[in-house]
PDB file of C-alpha atoms in Angstrom:
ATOM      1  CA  UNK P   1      35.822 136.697  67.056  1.00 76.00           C
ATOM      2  CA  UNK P   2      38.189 133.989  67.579  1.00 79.00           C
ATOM      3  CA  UNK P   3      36.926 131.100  69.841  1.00 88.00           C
ATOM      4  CA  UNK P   4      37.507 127.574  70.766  1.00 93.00           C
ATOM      5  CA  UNK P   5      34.656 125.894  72.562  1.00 94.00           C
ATOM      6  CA  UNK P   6      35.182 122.152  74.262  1.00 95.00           C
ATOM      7  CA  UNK P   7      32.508 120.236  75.352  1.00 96.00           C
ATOM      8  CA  UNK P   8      31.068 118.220  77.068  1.00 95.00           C
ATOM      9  CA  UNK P   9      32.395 120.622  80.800  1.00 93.00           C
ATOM     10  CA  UNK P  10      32.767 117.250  82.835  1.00 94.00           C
ATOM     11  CA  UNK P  11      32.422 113.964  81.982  1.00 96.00           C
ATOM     12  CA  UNK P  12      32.491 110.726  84.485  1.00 97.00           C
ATOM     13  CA  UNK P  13      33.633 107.459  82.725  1.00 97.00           C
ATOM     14  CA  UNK P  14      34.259 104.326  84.420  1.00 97.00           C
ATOM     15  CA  UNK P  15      37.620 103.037  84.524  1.00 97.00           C
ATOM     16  CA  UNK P  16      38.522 100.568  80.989  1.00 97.00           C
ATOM     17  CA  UNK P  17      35.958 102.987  79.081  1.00 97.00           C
ATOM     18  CA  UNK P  18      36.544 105.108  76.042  1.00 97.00           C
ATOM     19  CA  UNK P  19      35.342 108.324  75.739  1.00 97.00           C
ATOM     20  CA  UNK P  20      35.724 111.728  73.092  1.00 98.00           C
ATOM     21  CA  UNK P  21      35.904 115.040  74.213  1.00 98.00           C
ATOM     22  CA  UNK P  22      35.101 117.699  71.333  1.00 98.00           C
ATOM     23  CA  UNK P  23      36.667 121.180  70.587  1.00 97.00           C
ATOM     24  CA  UNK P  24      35.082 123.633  68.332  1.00 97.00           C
ATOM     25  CA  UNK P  25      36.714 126.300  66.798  1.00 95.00           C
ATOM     26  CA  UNK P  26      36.878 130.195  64.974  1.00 93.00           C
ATOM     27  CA  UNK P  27      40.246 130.756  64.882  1.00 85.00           C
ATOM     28  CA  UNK P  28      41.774 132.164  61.592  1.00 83.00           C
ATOM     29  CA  UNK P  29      43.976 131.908  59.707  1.00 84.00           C
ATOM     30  CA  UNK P  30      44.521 128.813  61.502  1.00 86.00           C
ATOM     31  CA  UNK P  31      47.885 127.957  62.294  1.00 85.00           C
ATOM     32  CA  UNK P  32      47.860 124.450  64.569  1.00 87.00           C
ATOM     33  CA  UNK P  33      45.695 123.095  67.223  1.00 92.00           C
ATOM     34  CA  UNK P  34      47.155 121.447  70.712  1.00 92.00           C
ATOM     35  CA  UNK P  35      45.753 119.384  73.148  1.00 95.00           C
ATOM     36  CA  UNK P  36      47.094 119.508  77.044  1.00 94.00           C
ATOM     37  CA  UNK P  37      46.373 117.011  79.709  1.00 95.00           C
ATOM     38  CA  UNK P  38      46.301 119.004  83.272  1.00 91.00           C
ATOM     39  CA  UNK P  39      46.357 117.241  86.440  1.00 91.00           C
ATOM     40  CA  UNK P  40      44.769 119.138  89.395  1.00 86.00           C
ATOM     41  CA  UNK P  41      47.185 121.657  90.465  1.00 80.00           C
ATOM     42  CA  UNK P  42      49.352 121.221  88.448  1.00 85.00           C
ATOM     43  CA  UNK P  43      50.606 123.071  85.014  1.00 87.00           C
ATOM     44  CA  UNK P  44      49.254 121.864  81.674  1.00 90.00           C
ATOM     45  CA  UNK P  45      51.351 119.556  79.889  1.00 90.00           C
ATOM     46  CA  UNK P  46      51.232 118.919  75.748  1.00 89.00           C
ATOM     47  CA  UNK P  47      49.958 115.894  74.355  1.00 93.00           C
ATOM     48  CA  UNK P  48      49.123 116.480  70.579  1.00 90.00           C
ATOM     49  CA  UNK P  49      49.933 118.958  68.408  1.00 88.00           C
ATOM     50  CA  UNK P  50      47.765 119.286  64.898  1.00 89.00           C
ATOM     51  CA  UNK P  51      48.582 121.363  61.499  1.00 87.00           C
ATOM     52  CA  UNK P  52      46.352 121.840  59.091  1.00 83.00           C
ATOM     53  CA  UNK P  53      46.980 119.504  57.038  1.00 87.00           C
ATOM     54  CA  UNK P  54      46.971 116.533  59.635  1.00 88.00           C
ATOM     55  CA  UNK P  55      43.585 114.425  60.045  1.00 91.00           C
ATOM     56  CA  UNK P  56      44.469 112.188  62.905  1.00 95.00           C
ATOM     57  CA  UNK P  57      47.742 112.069  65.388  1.00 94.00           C
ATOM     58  CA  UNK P  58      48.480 109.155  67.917  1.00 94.00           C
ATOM     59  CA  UNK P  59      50.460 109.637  71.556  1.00 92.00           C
ATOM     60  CA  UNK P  60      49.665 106.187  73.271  1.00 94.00           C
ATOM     61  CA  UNK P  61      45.934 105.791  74.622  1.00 96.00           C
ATOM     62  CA  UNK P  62      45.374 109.624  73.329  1.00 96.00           C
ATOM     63  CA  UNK P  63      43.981 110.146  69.785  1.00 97.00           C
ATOM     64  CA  UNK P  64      43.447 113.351  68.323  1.00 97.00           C
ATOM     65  CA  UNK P  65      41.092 114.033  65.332  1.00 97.00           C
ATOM     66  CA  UNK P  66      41.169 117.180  63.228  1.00 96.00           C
ATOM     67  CA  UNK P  67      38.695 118.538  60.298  1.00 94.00           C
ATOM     68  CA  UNK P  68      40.187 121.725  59.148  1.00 90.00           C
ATOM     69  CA  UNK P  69      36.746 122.194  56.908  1.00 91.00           C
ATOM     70  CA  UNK P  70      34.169 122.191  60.085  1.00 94.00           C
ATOM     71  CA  UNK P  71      36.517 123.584  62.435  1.00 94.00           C
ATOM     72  CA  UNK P  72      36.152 121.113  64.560  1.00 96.00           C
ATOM     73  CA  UNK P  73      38.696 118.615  66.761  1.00 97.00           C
ATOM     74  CA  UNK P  74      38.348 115.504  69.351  1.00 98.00           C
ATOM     75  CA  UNK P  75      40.476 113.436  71.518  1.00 98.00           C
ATOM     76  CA  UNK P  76      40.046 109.870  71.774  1.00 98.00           C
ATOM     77  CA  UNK P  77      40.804 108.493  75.082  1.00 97.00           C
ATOM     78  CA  UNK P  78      41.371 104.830  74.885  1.00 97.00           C
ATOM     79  CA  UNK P  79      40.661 102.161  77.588  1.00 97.00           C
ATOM     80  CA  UNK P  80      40.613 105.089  80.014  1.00 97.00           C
ATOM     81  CA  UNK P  81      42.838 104.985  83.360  1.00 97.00           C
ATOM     82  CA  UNK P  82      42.260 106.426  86.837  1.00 97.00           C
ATOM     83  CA  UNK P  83      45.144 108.271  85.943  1.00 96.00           C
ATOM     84  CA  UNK P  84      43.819 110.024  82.843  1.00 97.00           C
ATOM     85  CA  UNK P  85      41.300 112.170  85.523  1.00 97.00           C
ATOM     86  CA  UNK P  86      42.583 115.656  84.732  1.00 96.00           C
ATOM     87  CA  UNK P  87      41.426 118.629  82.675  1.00 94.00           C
ATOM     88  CA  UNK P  88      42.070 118.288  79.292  1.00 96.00           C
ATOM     89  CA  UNK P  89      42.013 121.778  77.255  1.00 94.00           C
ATOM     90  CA  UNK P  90      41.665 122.691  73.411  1.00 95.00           C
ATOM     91  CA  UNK P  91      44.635 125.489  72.283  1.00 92.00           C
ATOM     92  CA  UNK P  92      44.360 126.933  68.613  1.00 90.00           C
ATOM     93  CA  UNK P  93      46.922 129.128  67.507  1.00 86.00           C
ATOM     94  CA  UNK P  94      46.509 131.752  64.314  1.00 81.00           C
ATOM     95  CA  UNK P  95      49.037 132.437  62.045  1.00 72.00           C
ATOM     96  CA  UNK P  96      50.538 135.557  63.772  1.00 62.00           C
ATOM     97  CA  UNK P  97      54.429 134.892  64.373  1.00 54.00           C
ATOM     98  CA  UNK P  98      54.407 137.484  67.421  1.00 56.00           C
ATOM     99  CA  UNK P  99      51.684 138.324  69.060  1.00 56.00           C
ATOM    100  CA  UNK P 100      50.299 135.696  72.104  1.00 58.00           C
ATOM    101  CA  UNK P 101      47.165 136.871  72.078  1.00 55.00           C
ATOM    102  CA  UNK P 102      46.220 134.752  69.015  1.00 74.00           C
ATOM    103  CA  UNK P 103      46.700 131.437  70.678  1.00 81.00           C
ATOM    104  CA  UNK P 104      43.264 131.145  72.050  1.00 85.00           C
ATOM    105  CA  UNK P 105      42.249 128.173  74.826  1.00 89.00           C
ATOM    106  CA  UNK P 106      39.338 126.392  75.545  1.00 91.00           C
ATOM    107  CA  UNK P 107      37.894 126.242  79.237  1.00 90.00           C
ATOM    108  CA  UNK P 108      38.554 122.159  79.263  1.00 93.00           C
ATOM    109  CA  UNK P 109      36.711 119.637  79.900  1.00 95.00           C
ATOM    110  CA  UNK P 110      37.400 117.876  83.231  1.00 95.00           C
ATOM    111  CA  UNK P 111      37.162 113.744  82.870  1.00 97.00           C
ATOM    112  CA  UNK P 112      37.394 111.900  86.185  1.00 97.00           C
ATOM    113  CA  UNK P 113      37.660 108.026  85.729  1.00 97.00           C
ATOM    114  CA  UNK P 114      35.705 105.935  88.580  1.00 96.00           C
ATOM    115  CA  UNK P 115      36.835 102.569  89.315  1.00 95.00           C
TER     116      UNK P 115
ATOM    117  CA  UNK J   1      63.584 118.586  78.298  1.00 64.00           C
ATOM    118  CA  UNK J   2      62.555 122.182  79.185  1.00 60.00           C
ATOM    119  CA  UNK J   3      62.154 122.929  82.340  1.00 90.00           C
ATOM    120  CA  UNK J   4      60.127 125.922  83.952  1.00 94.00           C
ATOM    121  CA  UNK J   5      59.597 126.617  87.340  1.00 95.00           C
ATOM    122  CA  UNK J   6      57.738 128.711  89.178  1.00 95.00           C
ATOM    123  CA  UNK J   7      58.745 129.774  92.898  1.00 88.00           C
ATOM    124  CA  UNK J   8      55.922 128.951  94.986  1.00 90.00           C
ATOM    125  CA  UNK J   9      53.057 126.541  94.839  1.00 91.00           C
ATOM    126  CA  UNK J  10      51.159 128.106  97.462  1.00 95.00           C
ATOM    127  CA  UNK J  11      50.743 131.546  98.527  1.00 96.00           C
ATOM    128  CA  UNK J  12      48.524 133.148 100.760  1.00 97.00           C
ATOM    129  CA  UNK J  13      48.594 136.982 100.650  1.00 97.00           C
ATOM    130  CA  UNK J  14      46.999 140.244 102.501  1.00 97.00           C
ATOM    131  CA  UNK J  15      44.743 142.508 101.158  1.00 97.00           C
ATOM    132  CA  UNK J  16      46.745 145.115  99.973  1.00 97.00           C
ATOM    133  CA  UNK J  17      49.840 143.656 100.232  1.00 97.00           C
ATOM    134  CA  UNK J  18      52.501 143.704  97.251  1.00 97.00           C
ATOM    135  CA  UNK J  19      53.237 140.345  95.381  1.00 97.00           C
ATOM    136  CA  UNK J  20      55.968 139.140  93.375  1.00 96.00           C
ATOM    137  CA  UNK J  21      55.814 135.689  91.645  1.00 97.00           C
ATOM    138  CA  UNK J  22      58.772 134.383  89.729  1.00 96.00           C
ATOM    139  CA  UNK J  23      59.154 132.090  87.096  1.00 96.00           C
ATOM    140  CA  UNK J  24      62.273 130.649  85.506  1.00 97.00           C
ATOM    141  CA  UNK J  25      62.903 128.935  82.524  1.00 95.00           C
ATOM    142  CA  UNK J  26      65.907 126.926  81.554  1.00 92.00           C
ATOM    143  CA  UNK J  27      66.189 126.416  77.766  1.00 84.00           C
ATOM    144  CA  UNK J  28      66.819 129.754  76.702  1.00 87.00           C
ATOM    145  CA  UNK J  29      63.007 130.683  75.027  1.00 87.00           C
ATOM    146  CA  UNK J  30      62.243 134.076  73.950  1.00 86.00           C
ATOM    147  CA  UNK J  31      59.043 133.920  75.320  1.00 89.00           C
ATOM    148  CA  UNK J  32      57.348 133.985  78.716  1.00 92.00           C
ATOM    149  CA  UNK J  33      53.994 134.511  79.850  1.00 93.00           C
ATOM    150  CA  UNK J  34      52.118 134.995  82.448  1.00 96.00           C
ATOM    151  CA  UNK J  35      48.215 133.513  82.743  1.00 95.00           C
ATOM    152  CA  UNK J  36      46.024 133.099  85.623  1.00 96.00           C
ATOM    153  CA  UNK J  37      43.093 130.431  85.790  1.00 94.00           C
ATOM    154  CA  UNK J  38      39.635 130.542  86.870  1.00 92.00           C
ATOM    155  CA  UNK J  39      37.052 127.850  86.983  1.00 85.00           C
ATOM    156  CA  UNK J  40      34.521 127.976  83.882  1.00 81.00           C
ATOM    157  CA  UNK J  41      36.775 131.165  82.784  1.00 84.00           C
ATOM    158  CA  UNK J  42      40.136 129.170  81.233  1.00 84.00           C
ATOM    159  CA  UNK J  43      43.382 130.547  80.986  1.00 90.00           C
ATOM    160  CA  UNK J  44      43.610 134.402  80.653  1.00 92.00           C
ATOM    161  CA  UNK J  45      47.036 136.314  79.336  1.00 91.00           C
ATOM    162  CA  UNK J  46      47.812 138.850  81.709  1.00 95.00           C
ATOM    163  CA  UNK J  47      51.484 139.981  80.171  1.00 94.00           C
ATOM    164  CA  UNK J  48      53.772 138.415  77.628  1.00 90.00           C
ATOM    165  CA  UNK J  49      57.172 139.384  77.127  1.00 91.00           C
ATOM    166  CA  UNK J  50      58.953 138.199  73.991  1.00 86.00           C
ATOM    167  CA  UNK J  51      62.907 139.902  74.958  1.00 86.00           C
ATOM    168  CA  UNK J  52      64.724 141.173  77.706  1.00 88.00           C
ATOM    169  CA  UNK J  53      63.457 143.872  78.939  1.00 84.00           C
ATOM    170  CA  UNK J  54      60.434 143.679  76.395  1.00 86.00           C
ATOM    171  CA  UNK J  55      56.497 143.238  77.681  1.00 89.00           C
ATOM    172  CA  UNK J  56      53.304 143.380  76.297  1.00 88.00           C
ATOM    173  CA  UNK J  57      50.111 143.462  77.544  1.00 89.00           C
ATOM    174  CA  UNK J  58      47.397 140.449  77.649  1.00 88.00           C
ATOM    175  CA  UNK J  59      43.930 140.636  77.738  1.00 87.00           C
ATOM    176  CA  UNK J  60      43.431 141.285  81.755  1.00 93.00           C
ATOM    177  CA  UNK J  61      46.430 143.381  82.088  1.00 95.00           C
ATOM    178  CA  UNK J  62      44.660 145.830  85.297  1.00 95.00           C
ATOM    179  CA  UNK J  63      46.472 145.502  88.479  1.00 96.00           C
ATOM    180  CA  UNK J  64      49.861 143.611  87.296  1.00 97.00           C
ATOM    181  CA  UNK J  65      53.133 144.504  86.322  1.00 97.00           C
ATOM    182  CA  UNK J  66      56.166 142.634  84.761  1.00 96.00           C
ATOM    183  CA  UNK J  67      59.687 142.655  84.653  1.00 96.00           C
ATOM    184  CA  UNK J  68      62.293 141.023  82.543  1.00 95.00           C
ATOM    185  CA  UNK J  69      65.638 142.012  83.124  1.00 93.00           C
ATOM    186  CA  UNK J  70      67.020 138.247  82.132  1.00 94.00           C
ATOM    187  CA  UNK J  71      65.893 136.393  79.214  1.00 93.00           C
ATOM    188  CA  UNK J  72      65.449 133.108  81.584  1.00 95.00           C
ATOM    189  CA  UNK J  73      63.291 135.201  84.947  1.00 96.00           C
ATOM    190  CA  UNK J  74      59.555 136.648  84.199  1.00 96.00           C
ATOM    191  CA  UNK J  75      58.231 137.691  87.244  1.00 96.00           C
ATOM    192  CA  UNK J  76      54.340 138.642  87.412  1.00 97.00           C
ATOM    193  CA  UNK J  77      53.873 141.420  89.896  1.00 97.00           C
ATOM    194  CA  UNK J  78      50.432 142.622  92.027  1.00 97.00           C
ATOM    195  CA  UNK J  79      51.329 146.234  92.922  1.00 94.00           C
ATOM    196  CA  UNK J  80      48.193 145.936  95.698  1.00 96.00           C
ATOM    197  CA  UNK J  81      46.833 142.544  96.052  1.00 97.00           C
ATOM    198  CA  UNK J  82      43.044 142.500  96.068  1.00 97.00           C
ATOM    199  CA  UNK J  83      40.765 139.135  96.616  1.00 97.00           C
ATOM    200  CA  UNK J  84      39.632 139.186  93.357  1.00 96.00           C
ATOM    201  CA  UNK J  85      43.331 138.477  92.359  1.00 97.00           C
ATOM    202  CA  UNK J  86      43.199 135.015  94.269  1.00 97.00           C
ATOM    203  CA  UNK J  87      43.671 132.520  91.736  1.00 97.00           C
ATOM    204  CA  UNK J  88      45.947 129.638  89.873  1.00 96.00           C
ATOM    205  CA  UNK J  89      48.639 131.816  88.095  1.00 97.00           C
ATOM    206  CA  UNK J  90      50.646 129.932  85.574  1.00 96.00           C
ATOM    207  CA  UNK J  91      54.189 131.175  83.800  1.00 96.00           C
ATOM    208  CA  UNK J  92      54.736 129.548  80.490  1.00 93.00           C
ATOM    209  CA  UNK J  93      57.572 129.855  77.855  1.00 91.00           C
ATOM    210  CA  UNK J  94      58.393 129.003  74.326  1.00 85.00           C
ATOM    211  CA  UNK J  95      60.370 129.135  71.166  1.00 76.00           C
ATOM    212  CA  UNK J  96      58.819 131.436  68.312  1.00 66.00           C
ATOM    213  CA  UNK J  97      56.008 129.372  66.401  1.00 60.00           C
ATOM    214  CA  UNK J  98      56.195 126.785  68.973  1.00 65.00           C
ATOM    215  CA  UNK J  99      54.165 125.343  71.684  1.00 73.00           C
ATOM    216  CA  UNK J 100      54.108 125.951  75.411  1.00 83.00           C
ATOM    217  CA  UNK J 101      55.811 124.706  78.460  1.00 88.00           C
ATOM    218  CA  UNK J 102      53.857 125.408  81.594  1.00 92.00           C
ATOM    219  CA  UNK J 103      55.709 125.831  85.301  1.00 94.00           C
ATOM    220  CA  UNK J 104      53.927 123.837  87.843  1.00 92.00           C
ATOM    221  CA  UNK J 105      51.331 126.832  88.926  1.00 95.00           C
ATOM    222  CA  UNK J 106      51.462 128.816  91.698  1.00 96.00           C
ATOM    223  CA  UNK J 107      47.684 129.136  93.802  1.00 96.00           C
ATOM    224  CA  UNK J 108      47.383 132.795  95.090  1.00 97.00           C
ATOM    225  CA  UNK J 109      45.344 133.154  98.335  1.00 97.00           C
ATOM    226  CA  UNK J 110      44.828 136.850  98.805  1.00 97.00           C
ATOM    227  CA  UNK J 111      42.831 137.207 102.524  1.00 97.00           C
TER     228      UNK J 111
END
């Protein structure tokens, strides 16, 4: 059964900290893997995108990691800002060209930075 | 950039009542979808439509219907709004083999 599972559910950081949020997944044949930053009430917006044959991908304070072998991805969050408290939700599509049901998404993890 | 909006932010609904949300998307994608979100339960696919006039269903399909009569409007429709349909529904497009763009969300209140 396809799956992506994200951990930790919530996480409090203070403000200046790092922190790693984790995304396991069963998807296959995998196709990429996306990361989305979503503010309360709002729509999720993109901030990585991962192919298989990509280990690590930068976008400012946000890295992602990828190991194709365990299945498993993270997102570095780097000298965290109060602005980075959102949900933050794992995506992993499978190689099907038509069908959406193969892109499968975590449930997030929801960060909130304290100052 | 690619733009997709959705028509309300907030709605607040009777039981019973019949619901359309809209969604519009300006950069001519063949697809549009339709999820809604639940705490601890993630986004769900309730319709995709991949042409004009084209729709498929999701995984939580019961009590919605689509229509797509213009390759840039998806609207998600509740034929009889219930409470358990209160929720954060969100439209998203995209190119084949692409990621998504998300609308903005729209929070269904159904009293």
């Amino acid at each position: 059964k396809n799956q992506v599972e994200q951990s930790p559910q919530s996480l409090i950081i203070l403000e200046g900290k790092n922190c790693t949020l984790q995304c396991n997944y069963t998807v296959s044949p995998f196709s990429n893997l996306r990361w989305y930053k979503q503010d309360t009430g709002r729509g999720p917006v993109s901030l990585t995108i991962m192919t298989f044959s990509e280990n690590t991908k930068s976008n400012g304070r946000y890295t992602a990691t990828l190991d194709a072998d365990t299945k498993q991805s993270s997102l570095h969050i780097t000298a965290s800002q109060l602005s980075d408290s959102a949900s933050y939700i794992c995506v992993v599509s499978a190689k099907a060209y038509s069908s959406a049901s193969k892109i499968i998404f975590g449930s997030g993890t929801r960060l909130s930075i304290r100052p | 950039d690619v733009k997709v909006t959705q028509s309300s932010r907030y709605l607040v609904k009777r039981t019973g009542e019949k619901v359309f949300l809209e969604c519009v998307q300006d950069m001519d994608h063949e697809n549009m979808f339709w999820y809604r979100q639940d705490p601890g339960l993630g986004l769900r696919l309730i319709y995709f439509s991949y042409d004009v006039k084209m729709k498929e269903k999701g995984d939580i399909p019961e009590g919605y219907s689509v229509s797509r009569e213009k390759k840039e409007r998806f609207s998600l429709i509740l034929e009889s709004a219930s409470t358990n349909q209160t929720s954060m529904y969100l439209c998203a497009s995209s190119l084949w083999g692409d990621g998504y763009t998300f609308g903005s969300g729209t929070r269904l209140t159904v009293v």
